[in-house]
mmCIF file with all atom_site columns, C-alpha atoms in Angstrom:
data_model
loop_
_atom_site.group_PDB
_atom_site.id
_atom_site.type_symbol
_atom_site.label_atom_id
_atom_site.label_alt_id
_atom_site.label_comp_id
_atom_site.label_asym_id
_atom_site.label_entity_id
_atom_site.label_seq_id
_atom_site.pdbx_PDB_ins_code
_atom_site.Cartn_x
_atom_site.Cartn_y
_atom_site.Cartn_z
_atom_site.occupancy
_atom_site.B_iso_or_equiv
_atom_site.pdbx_formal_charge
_atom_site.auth_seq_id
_atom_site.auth_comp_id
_atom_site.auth_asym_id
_atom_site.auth_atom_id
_atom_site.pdbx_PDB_model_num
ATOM 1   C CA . UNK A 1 1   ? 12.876  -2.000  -41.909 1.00 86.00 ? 680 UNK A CA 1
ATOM 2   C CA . UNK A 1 2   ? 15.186  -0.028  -39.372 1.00 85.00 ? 681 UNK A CA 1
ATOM 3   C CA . UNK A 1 3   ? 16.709  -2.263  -36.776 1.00 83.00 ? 682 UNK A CA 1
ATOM 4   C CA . UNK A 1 4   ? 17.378  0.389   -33.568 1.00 79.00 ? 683 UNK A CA 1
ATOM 5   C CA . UNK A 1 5   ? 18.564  0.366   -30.562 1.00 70.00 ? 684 UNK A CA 1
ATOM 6   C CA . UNK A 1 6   ? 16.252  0.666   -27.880 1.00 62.00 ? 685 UNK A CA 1
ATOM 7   C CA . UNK A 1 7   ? 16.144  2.055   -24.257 1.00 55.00 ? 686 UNK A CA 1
ATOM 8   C CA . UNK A 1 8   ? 19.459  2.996   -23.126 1.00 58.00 ? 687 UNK A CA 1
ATOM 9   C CA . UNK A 1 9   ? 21.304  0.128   -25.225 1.00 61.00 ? 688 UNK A CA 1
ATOM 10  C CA . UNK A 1 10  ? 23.317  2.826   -27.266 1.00 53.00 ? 689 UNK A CA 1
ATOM 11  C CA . UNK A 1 11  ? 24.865  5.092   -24.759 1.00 58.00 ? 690 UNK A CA 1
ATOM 12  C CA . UNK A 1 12  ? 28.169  6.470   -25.698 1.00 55.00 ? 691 UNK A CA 1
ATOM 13  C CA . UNK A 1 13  ? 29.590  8.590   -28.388 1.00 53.00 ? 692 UNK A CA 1
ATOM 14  C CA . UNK A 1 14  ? 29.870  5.914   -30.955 1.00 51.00 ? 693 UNK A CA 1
ATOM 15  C CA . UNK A 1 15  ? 26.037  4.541   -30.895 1.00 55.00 ? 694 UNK A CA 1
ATOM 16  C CA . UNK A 1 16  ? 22.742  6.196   -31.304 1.00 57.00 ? 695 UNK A CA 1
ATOM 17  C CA . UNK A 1 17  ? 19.844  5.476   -28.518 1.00 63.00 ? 696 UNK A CA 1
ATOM 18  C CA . UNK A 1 18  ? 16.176  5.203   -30.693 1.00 75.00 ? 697 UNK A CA 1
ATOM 19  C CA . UNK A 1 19  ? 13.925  7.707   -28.842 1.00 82.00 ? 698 UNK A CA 1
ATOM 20  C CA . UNK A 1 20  ? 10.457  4.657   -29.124 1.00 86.00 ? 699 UNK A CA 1
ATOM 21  C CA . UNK A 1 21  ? 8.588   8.172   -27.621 1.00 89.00 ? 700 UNK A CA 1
ATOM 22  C CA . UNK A 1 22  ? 9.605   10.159  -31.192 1.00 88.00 ? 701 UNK A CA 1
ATOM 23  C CA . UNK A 1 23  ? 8.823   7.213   -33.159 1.00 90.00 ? 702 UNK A CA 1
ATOM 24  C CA . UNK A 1 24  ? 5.332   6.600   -31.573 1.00 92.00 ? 703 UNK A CA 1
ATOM 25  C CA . UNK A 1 25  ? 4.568   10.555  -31.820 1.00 91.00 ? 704 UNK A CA 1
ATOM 26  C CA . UNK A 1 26  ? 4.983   10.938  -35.879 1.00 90.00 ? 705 UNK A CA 1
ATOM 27  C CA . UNK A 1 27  ? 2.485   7.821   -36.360 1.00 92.00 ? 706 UNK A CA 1
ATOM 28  C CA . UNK A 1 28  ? -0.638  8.091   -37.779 1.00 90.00 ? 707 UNK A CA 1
ATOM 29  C CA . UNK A 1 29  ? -3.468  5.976   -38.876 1.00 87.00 ? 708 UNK A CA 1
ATOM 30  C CA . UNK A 1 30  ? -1.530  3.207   -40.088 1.00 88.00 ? 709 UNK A CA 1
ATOM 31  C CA . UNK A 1 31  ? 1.672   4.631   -41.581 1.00 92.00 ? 710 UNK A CA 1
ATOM 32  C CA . UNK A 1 32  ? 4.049   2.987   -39.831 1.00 95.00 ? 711 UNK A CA 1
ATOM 33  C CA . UNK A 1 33  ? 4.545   -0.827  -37.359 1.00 96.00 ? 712 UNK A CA 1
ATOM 34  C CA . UNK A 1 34  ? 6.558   -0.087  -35.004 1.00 96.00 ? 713 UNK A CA 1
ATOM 35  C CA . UNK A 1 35  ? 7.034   -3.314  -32.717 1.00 95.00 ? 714 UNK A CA 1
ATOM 36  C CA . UNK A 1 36  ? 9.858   -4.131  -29.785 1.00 93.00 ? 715 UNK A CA 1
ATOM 37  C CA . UNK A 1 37  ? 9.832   -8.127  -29.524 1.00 92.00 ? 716 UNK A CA 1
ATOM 38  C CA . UNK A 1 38  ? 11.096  -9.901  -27.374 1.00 92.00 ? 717 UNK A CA 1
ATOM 39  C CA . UNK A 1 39  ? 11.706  -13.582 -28.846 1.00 93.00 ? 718 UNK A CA 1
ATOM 40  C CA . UNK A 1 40  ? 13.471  -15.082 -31.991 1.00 92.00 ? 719 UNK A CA 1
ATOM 41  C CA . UNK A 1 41  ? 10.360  -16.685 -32.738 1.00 94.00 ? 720 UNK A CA 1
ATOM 42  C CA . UNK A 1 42  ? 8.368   -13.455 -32.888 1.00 94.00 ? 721 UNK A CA 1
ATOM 43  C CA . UNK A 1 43  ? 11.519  -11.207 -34.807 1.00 93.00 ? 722 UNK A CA 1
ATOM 44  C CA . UNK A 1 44  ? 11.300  -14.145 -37.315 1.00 93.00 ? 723 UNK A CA 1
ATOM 45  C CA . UNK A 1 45  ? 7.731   -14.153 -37.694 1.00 95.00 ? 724 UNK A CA 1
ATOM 46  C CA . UNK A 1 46  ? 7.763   -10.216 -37.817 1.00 95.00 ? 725 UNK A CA 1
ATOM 47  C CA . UNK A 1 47  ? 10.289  -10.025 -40.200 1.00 94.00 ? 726 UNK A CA 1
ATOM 48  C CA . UNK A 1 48  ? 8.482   -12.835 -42.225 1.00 94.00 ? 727 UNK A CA 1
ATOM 49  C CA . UNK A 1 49  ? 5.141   -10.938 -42.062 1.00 95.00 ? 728 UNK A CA 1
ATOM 50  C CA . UNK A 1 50  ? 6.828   -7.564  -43.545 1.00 94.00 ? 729 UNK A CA 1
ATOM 51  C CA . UNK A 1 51  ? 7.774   -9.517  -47.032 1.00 92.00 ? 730 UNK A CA 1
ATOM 52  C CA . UNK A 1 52  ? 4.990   -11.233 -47.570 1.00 92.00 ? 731 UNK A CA 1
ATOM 53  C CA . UNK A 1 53  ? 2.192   -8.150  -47.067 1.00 91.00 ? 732 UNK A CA 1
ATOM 54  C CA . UNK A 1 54  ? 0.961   -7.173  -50.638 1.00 91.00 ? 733 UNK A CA 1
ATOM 55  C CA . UNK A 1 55  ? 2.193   -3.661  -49.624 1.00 90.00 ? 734 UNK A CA 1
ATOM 56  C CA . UNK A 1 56  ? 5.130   -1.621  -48.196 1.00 88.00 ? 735 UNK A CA 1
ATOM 57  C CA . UNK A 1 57  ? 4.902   -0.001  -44.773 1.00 92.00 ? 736 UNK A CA 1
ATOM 58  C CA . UNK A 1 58  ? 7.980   1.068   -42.747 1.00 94.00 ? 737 UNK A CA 1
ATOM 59  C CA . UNK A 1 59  ? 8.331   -1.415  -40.249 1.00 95.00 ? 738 UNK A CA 1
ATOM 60  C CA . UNK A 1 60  ? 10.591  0.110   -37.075 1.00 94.00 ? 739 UNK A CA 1
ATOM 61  C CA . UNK A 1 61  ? 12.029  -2.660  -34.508 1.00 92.00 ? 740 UNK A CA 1
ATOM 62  C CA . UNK A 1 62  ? 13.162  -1.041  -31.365 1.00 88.00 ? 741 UNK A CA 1
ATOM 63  C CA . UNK A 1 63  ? 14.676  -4.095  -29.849 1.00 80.00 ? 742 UNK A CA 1
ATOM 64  C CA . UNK A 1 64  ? 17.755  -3.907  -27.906 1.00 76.00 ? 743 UNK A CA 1
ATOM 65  C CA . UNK A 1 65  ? 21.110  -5.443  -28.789 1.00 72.00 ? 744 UNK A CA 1
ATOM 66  C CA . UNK A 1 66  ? 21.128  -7.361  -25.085 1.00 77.00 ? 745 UNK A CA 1
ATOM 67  C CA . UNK A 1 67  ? 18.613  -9.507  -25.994 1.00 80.00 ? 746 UNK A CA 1
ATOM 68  C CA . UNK A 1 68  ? 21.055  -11.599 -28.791 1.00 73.00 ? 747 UNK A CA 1
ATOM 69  C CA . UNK A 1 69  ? 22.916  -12.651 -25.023 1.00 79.00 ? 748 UNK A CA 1
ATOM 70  C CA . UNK A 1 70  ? 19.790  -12.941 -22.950 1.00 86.00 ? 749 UNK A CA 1
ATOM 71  C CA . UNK A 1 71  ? 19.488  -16.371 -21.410 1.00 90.00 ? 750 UNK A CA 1
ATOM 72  C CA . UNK A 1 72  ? 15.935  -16.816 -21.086 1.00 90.00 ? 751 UNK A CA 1
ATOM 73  C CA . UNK A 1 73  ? 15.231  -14.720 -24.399 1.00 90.00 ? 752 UNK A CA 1
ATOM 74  C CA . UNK A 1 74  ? 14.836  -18.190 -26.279 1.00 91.00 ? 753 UNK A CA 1
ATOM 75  C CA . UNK A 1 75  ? 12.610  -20.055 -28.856 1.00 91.00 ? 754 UNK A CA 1
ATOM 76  C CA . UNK A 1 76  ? 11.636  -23.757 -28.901 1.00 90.00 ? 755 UNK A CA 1
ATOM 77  C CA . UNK A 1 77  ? 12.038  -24.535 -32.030 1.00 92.00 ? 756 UNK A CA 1
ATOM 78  C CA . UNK A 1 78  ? 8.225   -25.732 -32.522 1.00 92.00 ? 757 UNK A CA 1
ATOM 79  C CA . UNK A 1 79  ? 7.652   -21.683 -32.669 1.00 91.00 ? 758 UNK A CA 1
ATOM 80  C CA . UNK A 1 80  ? 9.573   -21.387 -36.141 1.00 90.00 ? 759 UNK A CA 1
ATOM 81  C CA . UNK A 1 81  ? 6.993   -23.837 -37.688 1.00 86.00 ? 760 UNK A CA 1
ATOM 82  C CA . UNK A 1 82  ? 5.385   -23.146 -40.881 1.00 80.00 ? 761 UNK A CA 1
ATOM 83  C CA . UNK A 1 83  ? 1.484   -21.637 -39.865 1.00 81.00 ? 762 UNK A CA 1
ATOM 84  C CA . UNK A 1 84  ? 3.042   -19.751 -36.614 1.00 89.00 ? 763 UNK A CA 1
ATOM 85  C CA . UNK A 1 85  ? 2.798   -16.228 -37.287 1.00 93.00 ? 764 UNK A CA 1
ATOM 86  C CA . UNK A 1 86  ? 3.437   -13.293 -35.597 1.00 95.00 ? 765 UNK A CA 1
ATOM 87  C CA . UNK A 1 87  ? 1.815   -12.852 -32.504 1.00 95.00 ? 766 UNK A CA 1
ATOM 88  C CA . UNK A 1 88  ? 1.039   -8.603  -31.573 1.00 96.00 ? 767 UNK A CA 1
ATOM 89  C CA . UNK A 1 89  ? 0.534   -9.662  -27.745 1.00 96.00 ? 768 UNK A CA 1
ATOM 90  C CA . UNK A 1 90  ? 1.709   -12.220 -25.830 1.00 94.00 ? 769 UNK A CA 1
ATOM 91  C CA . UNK A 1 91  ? 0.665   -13.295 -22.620 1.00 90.00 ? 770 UNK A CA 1
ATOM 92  C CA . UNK A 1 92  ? 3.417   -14.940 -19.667 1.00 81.00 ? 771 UNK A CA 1
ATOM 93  C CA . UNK A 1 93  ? 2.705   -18.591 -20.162 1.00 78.00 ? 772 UNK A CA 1
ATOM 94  C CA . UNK A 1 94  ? 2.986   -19.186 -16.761 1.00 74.00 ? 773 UNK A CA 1
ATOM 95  C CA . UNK A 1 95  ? 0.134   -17.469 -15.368 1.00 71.00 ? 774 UNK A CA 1
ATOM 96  C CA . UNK A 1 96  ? -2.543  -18.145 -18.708 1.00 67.00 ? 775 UNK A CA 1
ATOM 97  C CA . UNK A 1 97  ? -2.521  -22.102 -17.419 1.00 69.00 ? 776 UNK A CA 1
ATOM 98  C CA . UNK A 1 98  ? -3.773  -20.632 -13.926 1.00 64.00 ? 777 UNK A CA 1
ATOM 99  C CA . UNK A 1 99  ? -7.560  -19.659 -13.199 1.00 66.00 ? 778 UNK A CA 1
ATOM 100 C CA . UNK A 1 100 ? -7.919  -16.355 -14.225 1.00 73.00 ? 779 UNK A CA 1
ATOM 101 C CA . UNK A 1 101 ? -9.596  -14.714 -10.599 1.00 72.00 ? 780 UNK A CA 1
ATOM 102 C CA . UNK A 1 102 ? -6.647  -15.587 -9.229  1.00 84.00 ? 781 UNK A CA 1
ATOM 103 C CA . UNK A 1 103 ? -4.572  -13.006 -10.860 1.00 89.00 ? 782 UNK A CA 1
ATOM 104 C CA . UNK A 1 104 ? -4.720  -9.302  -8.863  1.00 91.00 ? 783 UNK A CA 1
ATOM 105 C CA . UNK A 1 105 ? -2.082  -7.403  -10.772 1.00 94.00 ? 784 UNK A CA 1
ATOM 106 C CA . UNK A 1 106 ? -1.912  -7.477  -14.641 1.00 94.00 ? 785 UNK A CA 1
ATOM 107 C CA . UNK A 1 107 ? 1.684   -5.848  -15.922 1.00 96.00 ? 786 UNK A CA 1
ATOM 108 C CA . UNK A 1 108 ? 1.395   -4.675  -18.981 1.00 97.00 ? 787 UNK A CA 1
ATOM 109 C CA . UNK A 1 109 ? 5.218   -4.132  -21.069 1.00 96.00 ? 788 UNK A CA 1
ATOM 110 C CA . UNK A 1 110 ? 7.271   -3.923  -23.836 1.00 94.00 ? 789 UNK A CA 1
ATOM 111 C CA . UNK A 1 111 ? 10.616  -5.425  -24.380 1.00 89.00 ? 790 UNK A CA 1
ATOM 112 C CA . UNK A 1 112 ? 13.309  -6.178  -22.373 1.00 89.00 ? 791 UNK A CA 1
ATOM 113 C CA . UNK A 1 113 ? 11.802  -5.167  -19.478 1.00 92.00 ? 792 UNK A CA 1
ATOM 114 C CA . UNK A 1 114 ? 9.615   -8.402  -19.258 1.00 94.00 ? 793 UNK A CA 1
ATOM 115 C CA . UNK A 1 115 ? 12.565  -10.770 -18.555 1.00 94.00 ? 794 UNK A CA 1
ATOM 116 C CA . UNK A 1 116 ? 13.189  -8.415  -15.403 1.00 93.00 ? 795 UNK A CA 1
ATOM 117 C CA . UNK A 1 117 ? 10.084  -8.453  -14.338 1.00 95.00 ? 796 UNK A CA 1
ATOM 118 C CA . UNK A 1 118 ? 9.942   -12.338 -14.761 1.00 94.00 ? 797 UNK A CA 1
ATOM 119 C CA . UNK A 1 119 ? 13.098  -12.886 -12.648 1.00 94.00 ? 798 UNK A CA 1
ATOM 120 C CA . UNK A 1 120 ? 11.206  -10.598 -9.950  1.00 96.00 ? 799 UNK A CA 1
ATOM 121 C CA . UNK A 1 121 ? 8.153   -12.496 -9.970  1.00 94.00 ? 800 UNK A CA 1
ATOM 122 C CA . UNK A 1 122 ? 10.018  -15.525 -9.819  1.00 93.00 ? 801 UNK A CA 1
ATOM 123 C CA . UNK A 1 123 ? 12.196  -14.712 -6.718  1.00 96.00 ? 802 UNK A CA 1
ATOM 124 C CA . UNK A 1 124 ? 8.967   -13.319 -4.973  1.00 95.00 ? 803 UNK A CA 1
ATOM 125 C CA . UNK A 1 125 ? 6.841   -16.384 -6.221  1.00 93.00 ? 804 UNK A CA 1
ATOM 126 C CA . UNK A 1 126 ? 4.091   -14.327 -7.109  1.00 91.00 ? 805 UNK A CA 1
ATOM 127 C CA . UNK A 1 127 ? 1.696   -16.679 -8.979  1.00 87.00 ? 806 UNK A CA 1
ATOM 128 C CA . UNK A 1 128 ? -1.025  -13.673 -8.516  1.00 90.00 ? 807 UNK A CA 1
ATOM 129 C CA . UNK A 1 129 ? 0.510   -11.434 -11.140 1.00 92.00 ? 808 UNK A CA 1
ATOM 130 C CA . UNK A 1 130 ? 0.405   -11.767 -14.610 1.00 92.00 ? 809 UNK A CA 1
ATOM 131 C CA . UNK A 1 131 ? 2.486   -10.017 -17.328 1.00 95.00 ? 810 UNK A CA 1
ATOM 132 C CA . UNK A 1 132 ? 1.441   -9.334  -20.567 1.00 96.00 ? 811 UNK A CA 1
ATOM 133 C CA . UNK A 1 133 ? 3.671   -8.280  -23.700 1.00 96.00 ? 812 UNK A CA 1
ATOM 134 C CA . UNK A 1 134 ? 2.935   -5.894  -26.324 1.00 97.00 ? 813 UNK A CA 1
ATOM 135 C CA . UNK A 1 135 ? 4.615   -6.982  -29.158 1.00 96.00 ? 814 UNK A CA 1
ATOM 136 C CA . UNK A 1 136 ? 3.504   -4.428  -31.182 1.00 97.00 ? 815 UNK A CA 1
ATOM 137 C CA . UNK A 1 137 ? 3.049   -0.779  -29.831 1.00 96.00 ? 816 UNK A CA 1
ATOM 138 C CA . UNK A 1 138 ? 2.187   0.857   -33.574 1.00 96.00 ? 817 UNK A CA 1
ATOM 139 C CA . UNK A 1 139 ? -0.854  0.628   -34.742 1.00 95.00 ? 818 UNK A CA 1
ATOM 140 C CA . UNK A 1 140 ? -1.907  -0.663  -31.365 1.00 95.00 ? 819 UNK A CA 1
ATOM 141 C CA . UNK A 1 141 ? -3.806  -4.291  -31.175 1.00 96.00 ? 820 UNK A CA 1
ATOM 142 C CA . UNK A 1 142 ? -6.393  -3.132  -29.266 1.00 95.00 ? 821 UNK A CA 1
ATOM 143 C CA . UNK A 1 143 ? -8.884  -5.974  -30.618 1.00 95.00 ? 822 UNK A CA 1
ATOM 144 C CA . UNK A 1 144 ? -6.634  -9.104  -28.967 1.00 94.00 ? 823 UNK A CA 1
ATOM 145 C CA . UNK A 1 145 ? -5.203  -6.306  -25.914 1.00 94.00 ? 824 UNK A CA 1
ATOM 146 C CA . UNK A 1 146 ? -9.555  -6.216  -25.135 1.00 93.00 ? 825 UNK A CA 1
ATOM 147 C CA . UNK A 1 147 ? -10.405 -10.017 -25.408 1.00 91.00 ? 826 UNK A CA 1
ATOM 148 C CA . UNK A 1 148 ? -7.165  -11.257 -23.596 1.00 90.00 ? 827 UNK A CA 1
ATOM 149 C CA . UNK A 1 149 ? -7.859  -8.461  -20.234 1.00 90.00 ? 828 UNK A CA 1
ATOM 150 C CA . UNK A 1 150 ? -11.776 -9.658  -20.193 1.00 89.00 ? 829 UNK A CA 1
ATOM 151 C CA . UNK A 1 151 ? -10.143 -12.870 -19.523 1.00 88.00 ? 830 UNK A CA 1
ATOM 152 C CA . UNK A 1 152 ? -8.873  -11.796 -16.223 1.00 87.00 ? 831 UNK A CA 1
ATOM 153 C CA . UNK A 1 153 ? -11.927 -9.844  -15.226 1.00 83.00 ? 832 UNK A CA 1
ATOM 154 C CA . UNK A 1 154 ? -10.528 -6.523  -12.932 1.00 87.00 ? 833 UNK A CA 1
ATOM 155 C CA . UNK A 1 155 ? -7.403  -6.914  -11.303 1.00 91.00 ? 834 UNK A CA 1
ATOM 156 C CA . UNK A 1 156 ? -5.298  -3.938  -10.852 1.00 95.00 ? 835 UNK A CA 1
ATOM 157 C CA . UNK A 1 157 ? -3.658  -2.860  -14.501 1.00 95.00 ? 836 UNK A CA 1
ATOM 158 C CA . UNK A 1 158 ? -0.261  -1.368  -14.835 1.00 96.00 ? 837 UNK A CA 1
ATOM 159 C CA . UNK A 1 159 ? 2.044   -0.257  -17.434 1.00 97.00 ? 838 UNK A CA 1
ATOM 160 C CA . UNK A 1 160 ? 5.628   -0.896  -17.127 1.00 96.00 ? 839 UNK A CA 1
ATOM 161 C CA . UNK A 1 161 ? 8.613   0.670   -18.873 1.00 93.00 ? 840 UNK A CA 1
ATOM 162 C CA . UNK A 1 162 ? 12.648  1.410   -18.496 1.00 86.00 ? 841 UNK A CA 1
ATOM 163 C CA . UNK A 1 163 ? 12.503  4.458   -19.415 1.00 84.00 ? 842 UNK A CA 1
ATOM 164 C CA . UNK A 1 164 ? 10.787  8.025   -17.047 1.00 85.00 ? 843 UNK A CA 1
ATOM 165 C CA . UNK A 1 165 ? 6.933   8.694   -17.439 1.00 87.00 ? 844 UNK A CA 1
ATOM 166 C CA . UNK A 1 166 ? 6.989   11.329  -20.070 1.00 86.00 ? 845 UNK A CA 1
ATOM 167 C CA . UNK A 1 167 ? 9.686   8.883   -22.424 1.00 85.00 ? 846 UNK A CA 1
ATOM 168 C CA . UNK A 1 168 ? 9.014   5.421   -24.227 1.00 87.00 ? 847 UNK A CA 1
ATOM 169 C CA . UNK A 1 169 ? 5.486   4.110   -25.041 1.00 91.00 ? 848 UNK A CA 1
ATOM 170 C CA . UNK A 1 170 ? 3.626   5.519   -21.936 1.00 92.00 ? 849 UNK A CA 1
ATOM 171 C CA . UNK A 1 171 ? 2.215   8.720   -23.276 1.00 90.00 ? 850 UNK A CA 1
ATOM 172 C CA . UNK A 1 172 ? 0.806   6.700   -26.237 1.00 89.00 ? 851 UNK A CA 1
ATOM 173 C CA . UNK A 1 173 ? -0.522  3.782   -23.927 1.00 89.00 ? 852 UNK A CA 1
ATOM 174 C CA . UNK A 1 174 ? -1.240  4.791   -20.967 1.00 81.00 ? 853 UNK A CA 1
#
């Protein structure tokens, strides 16, 4: 398991910065997991999942040291339970109580980026957008990405990421 620093976390002489773009480019089939969580809950779960597989994969976690201080990067404690697992996508659980036509943007992220984009949609009280975490970019879970967005029927879908276009996970999502 390598534990990196993602994004622009690591700037300075002293720290490395994990390029997610070179990680993503050198998988194939299903070599590697390469995953950028965003709560306890989830990095426990992932963590738990990688020991208890009856095989050994490289596992890569490209989440930044800023979430440790985040505020709102929390876990009730109900998500540490015994039968929780780790959860590939997760969905803002603000918008999956609300009826689903009502949602005309769907923001599709990784990471830290989610709990700025929750602050914005907050401050604008948007209740028409919803935004959607991939937990795991590597191998992609396209099966649960599929049956969660024919939940929400068309809206307008849109990938979201800190770092330029041709850096991070866009070239391998988008």
């Amino acid at each position: 398991t390598l534990l990196l620093p993602h994004g622009y976390e690591g700037q300075g002489p002293e720290h490395s910065s994990a390029r997610l773009e070179r990680f993503l480019q050198a998988c194939a089939d299903l070599n590697v997991v390469v995953a950028n969580v965003t709560t306890p809950a989830n990095f426990s779960h992932l963590l738990r999942r990688q020991l208890t597989w009856n095989f050994r994969k490289p596992l890569i976690v490209m989440s930044p040291k800023s979430l440790l201080r985040h505020t709102e990067c929390v876990s009730p404690l109900e998500d540490f339970e015994e039968g929780k697992s780790f959860q590939e996508v997760l969905v803002d659980p603000i918008t999956s109580k609300k009826p689903k036509p009502k949602i005309k943007r769907i923001l599709l992220c990784s990471g830290k980026i989610y709990y700025d984009l929750l602050l914005k949609k907050h401050q604008d009280k948007r209740d028409d957008v919803a935004i959607i975490r991939l937990e795991q970019l590597h191998p992609l879970p396209e099966t649960q990405l599929d049956a969660l967005l024919a939940q929400y029927g068309h809206p307008e879908l849109l990938w979201i990421q800190e770092e330029p276009a041709n850096m991070g996970a866009c070239p391998y999502i988008v």
